[in-house]
CSV table of C-alpha atoms in Angstrom, one decimal:
chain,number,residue,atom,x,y,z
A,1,UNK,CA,-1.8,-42.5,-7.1
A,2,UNK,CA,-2.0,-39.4,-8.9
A,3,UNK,CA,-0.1,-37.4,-6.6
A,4,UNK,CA,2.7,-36.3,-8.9
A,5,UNK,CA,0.4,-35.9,-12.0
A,6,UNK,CA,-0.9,-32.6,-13.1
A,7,UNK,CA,-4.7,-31.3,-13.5
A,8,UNK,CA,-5.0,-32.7,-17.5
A,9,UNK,CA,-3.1,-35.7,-16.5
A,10,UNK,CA,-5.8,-36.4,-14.2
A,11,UNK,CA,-8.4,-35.4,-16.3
A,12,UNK,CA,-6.8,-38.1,-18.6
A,13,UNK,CA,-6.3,-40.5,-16.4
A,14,UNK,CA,-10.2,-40.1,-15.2
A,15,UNK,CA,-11.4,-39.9,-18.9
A,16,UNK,CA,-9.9,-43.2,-19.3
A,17,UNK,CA,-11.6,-44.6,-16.2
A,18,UNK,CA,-14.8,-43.9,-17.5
A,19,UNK,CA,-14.3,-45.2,-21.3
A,20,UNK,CA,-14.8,-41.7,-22.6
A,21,UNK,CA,-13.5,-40.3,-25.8
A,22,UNK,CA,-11.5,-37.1,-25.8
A,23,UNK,CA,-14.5,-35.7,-28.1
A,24,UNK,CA,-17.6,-37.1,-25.9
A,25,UNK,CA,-15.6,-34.9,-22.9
A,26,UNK,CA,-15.0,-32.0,-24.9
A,27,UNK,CA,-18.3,-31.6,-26.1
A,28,UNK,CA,-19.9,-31.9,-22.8
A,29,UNK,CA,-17.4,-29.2,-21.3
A,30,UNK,CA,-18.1,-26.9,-24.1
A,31,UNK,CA,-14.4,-27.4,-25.5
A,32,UNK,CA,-13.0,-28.4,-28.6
A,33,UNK,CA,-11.2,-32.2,-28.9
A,34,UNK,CA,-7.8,-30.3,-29.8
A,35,UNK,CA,-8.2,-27.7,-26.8
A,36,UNK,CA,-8.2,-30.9,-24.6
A,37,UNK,CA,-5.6,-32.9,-26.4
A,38,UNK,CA,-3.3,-29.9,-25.4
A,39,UNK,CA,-4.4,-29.8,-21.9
A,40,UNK,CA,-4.0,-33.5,-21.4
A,41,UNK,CA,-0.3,-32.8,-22.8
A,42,UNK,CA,0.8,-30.7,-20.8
A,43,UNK,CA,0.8,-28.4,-23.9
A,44,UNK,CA,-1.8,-26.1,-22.7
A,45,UNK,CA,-2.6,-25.2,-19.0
A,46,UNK,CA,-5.5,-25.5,-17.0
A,47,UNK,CA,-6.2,-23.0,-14.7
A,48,UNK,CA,-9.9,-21.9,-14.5
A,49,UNK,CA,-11.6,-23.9,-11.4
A,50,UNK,CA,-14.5,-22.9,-13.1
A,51,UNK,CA,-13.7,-25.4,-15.9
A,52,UNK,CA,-11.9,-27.7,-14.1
A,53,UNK,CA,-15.5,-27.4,-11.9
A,54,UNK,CA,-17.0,-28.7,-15.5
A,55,UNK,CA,-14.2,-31.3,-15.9
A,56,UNK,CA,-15.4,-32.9,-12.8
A,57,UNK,CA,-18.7,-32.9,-13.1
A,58,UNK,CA,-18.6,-34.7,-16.3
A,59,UNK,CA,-16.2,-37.2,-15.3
A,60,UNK,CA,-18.0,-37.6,-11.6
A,61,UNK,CA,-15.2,-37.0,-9.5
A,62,UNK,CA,-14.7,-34.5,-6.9
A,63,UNK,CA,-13.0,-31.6,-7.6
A,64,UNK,CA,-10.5,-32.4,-5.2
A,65,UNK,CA,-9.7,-35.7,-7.3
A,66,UNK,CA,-8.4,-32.8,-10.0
A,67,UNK,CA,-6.7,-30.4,-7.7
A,68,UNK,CA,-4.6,-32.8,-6.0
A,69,UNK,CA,-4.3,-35.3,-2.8
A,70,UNK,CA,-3.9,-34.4,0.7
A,71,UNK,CA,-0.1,-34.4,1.2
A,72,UNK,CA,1.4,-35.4,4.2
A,73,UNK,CA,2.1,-32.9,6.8
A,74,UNK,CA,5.7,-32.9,8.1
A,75,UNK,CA,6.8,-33.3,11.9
A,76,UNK,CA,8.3,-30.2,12.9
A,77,UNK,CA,9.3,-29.3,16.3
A,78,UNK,CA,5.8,-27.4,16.5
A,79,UNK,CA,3.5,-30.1,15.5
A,80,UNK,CA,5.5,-33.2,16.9
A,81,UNK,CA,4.1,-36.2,15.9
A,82,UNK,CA,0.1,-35.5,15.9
A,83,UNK,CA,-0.8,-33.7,12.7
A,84,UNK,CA,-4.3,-34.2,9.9
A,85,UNK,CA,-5.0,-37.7,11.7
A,86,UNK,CA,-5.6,-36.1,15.0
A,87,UNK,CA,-7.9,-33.6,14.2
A,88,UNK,CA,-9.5,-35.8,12.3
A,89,UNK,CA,-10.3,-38.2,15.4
A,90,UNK,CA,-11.1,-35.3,17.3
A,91,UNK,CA,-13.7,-33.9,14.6
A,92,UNK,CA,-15.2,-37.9,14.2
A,93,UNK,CA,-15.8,-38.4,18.4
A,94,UNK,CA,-19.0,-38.6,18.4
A,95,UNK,CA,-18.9,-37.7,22.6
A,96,UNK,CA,-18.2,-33.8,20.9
A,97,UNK,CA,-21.4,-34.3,18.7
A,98,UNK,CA,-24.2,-35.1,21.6
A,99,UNK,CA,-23.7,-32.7,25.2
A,100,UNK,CA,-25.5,-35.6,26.7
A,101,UNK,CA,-23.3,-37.8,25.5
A,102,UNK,CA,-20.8,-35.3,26.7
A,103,UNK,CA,-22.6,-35.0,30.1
A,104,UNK,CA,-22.5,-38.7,30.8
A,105,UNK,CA,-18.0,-38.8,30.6
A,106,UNK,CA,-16.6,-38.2,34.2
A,107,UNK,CA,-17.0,-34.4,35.4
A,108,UNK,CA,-14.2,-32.2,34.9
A,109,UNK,CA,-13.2,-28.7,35.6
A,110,UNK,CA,-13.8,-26.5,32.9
A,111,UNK,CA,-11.0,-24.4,31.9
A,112,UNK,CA,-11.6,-20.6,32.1
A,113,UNK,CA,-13.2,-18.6,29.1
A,114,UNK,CA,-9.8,-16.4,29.4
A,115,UNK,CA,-7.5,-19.2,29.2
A,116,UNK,CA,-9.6,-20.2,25.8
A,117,UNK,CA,-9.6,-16.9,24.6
A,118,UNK,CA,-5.4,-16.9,24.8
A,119,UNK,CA,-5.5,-20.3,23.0
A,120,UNK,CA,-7.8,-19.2,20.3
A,121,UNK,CA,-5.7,-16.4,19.6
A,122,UNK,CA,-2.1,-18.3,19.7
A,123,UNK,CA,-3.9,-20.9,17.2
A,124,UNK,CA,-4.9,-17.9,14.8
A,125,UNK,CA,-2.3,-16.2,14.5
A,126,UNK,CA,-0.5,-19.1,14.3
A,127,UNK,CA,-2.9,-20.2,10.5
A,128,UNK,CA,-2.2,-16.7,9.6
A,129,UNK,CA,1.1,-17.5,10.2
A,130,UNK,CA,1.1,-20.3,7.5
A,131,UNK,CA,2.9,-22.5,10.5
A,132,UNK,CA,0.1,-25.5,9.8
A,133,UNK,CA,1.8,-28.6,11.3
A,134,UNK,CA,1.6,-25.8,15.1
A,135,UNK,CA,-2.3,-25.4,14.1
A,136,UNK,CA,-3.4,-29.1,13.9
A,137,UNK,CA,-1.3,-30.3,17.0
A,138,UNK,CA,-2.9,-27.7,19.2
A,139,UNK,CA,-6.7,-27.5,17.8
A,140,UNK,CA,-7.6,-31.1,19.0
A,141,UNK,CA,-6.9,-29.5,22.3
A,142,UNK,CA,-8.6,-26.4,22.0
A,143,UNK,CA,-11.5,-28.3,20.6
A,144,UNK,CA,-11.9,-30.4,23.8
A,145,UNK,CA,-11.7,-27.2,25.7
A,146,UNK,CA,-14.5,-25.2,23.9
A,147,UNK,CA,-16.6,-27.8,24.2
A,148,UNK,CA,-16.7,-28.3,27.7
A,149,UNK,CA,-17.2,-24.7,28.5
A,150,UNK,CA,-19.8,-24.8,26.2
A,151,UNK,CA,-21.8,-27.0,28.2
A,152,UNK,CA,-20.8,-25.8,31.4
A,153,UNK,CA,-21.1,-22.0,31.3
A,154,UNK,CA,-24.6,-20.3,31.2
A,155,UNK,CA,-25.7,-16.3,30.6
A,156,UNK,CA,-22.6,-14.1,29.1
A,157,UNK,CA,-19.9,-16.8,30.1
A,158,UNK,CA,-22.1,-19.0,27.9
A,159,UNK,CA,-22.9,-16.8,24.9
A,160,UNK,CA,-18.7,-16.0,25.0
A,161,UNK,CA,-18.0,-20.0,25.2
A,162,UNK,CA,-19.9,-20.9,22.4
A,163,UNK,CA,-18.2,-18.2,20.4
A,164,UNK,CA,-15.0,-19.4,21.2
A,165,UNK,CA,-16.1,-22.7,20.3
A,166,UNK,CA,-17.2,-21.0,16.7
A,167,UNK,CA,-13.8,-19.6,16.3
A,168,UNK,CA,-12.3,-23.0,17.1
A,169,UNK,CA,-13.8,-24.7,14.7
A,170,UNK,CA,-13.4,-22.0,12.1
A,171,UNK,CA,-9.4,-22.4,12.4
A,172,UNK,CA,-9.6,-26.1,12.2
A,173,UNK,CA,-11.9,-25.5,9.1
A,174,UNK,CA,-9.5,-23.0,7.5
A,175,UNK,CA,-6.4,-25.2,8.3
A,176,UNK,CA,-8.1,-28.4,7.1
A,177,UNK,CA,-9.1,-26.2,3.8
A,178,UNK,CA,-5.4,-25.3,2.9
A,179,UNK,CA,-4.3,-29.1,3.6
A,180,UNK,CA,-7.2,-30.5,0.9
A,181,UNK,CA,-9.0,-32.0,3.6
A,182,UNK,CA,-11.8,-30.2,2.3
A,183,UNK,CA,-14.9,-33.2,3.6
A,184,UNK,CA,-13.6,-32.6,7.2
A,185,UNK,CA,-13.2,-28.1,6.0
A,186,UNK,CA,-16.9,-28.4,5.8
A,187,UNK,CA,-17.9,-30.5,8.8
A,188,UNK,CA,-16.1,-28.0,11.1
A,189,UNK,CA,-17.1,-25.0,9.8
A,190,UNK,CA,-20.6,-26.3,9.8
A,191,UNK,CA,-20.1,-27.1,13.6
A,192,UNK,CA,-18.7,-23.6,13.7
A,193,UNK,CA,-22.1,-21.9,12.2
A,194,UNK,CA,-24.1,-23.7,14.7
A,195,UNK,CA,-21.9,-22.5,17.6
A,196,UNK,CA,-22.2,-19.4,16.6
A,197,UNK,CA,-25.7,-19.3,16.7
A,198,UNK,CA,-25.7,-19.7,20.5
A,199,UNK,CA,-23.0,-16.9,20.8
A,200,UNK,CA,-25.5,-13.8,20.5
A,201,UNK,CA,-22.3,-12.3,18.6
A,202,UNK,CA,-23.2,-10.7,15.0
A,203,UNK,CA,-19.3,-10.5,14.6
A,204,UNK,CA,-18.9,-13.8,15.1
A,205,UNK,CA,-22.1,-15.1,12.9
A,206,UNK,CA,-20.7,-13.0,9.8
A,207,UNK,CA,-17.0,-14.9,10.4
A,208,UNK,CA,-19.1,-18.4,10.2
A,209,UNK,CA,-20.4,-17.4,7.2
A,210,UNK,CA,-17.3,-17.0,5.9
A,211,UNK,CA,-15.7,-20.0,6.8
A,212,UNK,CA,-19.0,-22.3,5.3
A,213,UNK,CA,-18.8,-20.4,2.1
A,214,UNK,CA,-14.9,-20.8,1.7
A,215,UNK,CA,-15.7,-24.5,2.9
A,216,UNK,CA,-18.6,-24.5,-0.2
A,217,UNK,CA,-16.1,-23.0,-2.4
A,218,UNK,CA,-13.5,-25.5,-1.5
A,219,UNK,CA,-15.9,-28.2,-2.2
A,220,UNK,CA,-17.0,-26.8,-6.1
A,221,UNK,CA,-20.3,-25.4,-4.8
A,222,UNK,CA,-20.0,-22.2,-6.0
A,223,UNK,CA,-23.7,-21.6,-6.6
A,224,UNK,CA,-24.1,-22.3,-3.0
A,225,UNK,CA,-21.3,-20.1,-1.7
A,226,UNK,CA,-22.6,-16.8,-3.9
A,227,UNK,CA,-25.8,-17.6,-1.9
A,228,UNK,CA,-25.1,-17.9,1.1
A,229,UNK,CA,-23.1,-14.6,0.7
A,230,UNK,CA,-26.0,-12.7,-0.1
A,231,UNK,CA,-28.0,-14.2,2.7
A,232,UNK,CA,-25.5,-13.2,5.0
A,233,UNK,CA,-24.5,-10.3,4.3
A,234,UNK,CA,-28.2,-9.5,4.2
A,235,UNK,CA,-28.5,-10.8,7.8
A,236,UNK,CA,-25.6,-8.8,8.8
A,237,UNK,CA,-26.5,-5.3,7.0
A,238,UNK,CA,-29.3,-5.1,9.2
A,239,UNK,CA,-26.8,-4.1,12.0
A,240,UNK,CA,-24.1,-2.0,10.5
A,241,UNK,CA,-25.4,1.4,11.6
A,242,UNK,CA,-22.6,2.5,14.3
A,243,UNK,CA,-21.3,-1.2,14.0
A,244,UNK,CA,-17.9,-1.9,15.3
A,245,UNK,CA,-14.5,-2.4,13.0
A,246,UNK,CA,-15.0,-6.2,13.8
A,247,UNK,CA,-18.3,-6.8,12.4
A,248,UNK,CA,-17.3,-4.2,9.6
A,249,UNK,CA,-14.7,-6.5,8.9
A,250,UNK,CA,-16.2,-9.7,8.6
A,251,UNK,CA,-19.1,-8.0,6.6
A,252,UNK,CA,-16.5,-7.1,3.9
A,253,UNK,CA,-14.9,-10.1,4.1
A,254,UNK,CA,-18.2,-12.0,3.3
A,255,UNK,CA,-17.9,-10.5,0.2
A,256,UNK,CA,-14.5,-11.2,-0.7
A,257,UNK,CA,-15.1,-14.5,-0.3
A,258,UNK,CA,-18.3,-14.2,-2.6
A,259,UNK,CA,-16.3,-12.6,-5.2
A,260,UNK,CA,-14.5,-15.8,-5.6
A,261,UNK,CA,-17.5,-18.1,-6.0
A,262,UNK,CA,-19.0,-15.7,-8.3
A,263,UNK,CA,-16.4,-15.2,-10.7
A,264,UNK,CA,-15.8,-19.0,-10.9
A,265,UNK,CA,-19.8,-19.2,-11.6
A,266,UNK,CA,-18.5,-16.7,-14.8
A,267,UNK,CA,-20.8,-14.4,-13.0
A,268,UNK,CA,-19.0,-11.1,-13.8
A,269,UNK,CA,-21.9,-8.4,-12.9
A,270,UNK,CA,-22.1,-10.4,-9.1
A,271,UNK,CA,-18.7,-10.5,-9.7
A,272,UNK,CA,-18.1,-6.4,-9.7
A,273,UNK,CA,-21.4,-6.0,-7.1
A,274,UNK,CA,-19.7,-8.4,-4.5
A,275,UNK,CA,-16.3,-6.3,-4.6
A,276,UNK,CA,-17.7,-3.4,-4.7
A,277,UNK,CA,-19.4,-3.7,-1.8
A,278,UNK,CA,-16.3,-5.5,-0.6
A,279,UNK,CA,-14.6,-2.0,-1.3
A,280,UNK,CA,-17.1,-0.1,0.1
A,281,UNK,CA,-16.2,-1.8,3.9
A,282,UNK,CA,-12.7,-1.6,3.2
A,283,UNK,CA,-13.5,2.1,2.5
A,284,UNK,CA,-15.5,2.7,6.1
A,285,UNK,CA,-12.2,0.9,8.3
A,286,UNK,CA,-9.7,3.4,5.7
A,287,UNK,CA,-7.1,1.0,6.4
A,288,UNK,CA,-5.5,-2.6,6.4
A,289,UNK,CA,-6.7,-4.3,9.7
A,290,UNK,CA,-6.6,-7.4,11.1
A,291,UNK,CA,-9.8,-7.8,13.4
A,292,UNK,CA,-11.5,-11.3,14.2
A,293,UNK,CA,-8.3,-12.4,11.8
A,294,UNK,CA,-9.7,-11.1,8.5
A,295,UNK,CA,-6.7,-9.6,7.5
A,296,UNK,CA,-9.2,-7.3,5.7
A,297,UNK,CA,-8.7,-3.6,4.6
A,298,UNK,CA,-8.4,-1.9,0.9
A,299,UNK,CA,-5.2,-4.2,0.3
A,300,UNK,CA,-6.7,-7.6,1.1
A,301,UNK,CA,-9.6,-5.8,-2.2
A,302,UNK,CA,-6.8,-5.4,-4.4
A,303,UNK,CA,-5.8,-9.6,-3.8
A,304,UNK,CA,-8.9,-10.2,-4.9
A,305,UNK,CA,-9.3,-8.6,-7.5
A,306,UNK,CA,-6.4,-10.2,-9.2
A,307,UNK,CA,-8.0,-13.5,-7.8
A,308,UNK,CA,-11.1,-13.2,-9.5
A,309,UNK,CA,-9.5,-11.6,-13.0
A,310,UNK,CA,-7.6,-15.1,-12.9
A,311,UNK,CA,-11.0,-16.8,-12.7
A,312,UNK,CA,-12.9,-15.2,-14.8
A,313,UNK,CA,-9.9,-15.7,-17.7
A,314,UNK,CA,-8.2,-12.5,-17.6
A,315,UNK,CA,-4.8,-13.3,-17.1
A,316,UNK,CA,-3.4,-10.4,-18.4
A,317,UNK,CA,-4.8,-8.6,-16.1
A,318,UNK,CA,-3.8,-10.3,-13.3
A,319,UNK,CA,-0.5,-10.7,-14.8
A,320,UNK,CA,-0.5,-6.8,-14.7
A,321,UNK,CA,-1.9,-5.6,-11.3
A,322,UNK,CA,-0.3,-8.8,-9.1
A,323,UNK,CA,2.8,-7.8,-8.5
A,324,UNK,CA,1.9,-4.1,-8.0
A,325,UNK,CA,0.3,-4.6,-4.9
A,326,UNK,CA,1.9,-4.3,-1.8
A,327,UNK,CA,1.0,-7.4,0.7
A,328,UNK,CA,3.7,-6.4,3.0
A,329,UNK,CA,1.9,-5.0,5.9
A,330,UNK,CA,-0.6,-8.2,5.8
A,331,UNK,CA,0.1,-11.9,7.4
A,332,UNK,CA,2.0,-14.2,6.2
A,333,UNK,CA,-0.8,-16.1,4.8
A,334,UNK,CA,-1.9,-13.4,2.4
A,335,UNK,CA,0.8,-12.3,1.1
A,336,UNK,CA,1.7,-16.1,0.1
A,337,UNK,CA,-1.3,-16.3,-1.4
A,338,UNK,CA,-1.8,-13.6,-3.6
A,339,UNK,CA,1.6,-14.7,-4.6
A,340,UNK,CA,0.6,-18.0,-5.6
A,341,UNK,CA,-1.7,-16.5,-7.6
A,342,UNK,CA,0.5,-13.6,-9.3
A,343,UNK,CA,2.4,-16.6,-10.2
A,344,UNK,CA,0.0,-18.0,-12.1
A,345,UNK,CA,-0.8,-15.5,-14.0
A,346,UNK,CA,2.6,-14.8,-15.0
A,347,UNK,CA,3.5,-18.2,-16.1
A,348,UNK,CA,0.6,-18.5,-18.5
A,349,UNK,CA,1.2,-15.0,-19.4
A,350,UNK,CA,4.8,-16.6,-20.7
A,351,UNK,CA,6.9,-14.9,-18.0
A,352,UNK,CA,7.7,-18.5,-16.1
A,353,UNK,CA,11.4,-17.1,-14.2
A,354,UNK,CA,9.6,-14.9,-13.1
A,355,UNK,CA,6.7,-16.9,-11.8
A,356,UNK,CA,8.9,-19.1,-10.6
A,357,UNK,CA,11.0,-16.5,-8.4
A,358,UNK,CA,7.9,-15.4,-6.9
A,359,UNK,CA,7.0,-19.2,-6.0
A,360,UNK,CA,10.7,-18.9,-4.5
A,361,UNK,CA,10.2,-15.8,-2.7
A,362,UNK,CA,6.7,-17.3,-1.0
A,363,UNK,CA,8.3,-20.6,-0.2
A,364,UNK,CA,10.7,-18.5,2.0
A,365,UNK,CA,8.1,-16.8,3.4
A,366,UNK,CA,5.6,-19.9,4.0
A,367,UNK,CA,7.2,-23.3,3.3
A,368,UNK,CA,4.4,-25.3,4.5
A,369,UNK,CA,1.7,-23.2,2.6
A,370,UNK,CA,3.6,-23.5,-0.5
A,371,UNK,CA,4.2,-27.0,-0.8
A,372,UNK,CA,0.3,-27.9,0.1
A,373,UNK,CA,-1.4,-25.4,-2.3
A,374,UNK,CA,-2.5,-26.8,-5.3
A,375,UNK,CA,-1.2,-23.9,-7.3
A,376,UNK,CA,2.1,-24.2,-6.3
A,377,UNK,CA,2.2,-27.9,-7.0
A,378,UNK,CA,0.4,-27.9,-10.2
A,379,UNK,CA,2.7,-24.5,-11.7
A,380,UNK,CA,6.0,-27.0,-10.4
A,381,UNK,CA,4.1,-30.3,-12.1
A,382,UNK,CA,3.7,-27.8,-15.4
A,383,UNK,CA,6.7,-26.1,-15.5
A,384,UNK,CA,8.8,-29.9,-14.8
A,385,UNK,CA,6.9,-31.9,-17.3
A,386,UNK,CA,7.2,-29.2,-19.9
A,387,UNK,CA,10.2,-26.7,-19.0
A,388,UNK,CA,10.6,-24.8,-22.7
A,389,UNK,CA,14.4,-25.1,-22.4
A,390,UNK,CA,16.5,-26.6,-19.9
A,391,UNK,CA,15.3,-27.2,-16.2
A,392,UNK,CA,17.4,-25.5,-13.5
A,393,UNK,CA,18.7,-26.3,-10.5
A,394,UNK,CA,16.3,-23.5,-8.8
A,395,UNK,CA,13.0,-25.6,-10.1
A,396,UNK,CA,14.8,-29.1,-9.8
A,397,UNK,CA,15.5,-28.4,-6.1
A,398,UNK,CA,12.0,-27.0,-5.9
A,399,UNK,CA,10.2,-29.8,-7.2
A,400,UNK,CA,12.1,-32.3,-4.5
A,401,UNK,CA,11.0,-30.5,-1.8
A,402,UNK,CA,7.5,-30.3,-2.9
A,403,UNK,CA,8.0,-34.1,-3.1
A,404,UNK,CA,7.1,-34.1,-6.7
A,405,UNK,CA,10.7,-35.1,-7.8
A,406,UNK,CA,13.0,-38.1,-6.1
């Protein structure tokens, strides 16, 4: 219903829904009633999640309600016909939530750790490879798989099936994440947390805690997410004398991901403290890697910190150091996001063909990614509704394949 409407049309539309007055809703977001006439015009953008977090809260919505609807995923050769609604059924089966349960179906061979391993793999780089539509045909599957090694394997084969079964559910998490299923993000990677638990793998702990706090952040709990970053990373510190590139990795990841809850708290000092130690990691590997798909190294840093400038309301900044940084060397996934993002900052910064080129130059890169971020969509939604001169073809023809123009 409000699929082609951007965030202050939906804020709007919600006030409404309630019987609020613009000034009853500014007051309570800390705002004045002109600031949000503007927004709901589409004279004035709204970018901070951290307000938009607010918006919600008042209105008592979920912040997905504000960043947009799940949009459908297209049938490609690679997904076929079995997208979102079949990993969906696979995460609701309640056989995969009970190993009695699992026990009692008809016994079956279960596949060989190796042969999870390879899948696992394929279905990562795959996510990383912004190819979505591959990622939710094949993790039903995988899923399925994991499980029943799980529950047949005992000692080391055990400990290495449970992992797997972690790492399963940590893709389907991520995947779910980036399509705005964010209910079903946090059931997996939940699933994924306990998993790992049973996996006796720090590595794989530390990538867990990853995927819950992106799941929290997804969800607007960024209070949560900054929390659970220090716990974990806590947890894991214990064990980074002579620790290996992977747990190194995920370590520094944690606090990537941190970074971004924190600086949507507003939070700059835990801001700077959780890249900085961020940095620090980044520092001990010396360069860009890719282990347990992190993607993480001194570059992946430098994304972030033009992510968190953008939440924390420095646009010029991140208007600035975006497109200086060099993505090339990372996955696809990356390099569209911190795209996305240098967008951003660039069209509120008042250079929009620019922004928009850089939306171009992504959507070649990631088609799929692009047209499901809310970013994307809500820049296309902005830039349509008011285009400061004529529109072009370029942003016409983008806006219809984003399906927010007939």
């Amino acid at each position: 219903m409000t699929e082609s409407l951007t965030i202050g049309e939906r804020v709007a539309f919600y006030r409404r829904r309630r019987g609020l007055s613009q000034d009853v809703v500014a007051g309570l977001v800390g705002r004045t009633e002109d600031w949000l006439s503007k927004i709901e015009n589409n004279r004035a953008e709204l970018d901070r999640l951290s307000v938009i977090r607010r918006f919600a809260d008042v209105l008592d919505v979920s912040l997905g309600d504000l960043l947009g609807e799940p949009t459908l995923l297209d049938w490609t050769a690679e997904s076929g016909t079995s997208t979102v609604p079949a990993l969906r059924t696979a995460l609701m089966d309640y056989r995969k939530l009970n190993a009695v349960l699992r026990r009692a179906a008809p016994a079956t061979e279960p596949p060989a750790i190796s042969a999870i391993e390879r899948d696992v793999a394929a279905i990562f780089d795959a996510y990383q490879a912004a190819r979505f539509g591959f990622v939710t045909s094949r993790v039903p599957l995988l899923l399925t798989d994991a499980l029943t090694a799980a529950d047949a394997y005992d000692g080391t084969d055990g400990e290495r099936a449970h992992a797997l079964l972690a790492l399963a559910y940590q893709v389907a998490a991520s995947t779910l994440t980036k399509l705005g299923e964010c209910d079903l993000a946090w059931m997996a990677a939940d699933r994924g947390l306990a998993a790992a638990q049973r996996s006796g793998s720090l590595p794989v702990m530390g990538s867990l805690f990853r995927s819950v706090v992106h799941s929290l952040l997804a969800t607007g709990r960024y209070d949560a997410a900054a929390q659970l970053t220090a716990d974990g990373s806590d947890y894991l510190s214990a064990s980074l004398g002579g620790a290996d590139t992977s747990l190194w990795s995920v370590y520094g990841s944690l606090f990537l991901a941190g970074a971004m809850a924190s600086s949507r708290m507003d939070d700059r000092t835990l801001t700077r403290e959780f890249l900085e130690q961020a940095q620090r990691a980044a520092g001990y590997l010396g360069a860009d890697a890719n282990h347990m798909w992190t993607a993480f190294g001194p570059t992946n840093v430098a994304i972030h910190r033009v992510a968190t400038a953008m939440e924390l309301g420095d646009v010029q900044v991140a208007a600035d150091l975006g497109p200086t940084v060099d993505t090339s060397a990372l996955p696809v996934e990356r390099r569209v996001r911190h795209a996305l993002e240098t967008a951003r900052a660039l069209s509120i910064s008042g250079r929009r063909d620019q922004a928009l080129n850089t939306v171009l130059d992504a959507e070649r890169l990631a088609p799929e990614q692009v047209r499901h971020h809310f970013i994307s969509r809500q820049l296309v939604l902005s830039w349509m509704k008011n285009p400061r001169g004529t529109l072009t073809p370029e942003l016409g023809a983008l806006a219809h394949r984003l399906r927010l123009a007939a």
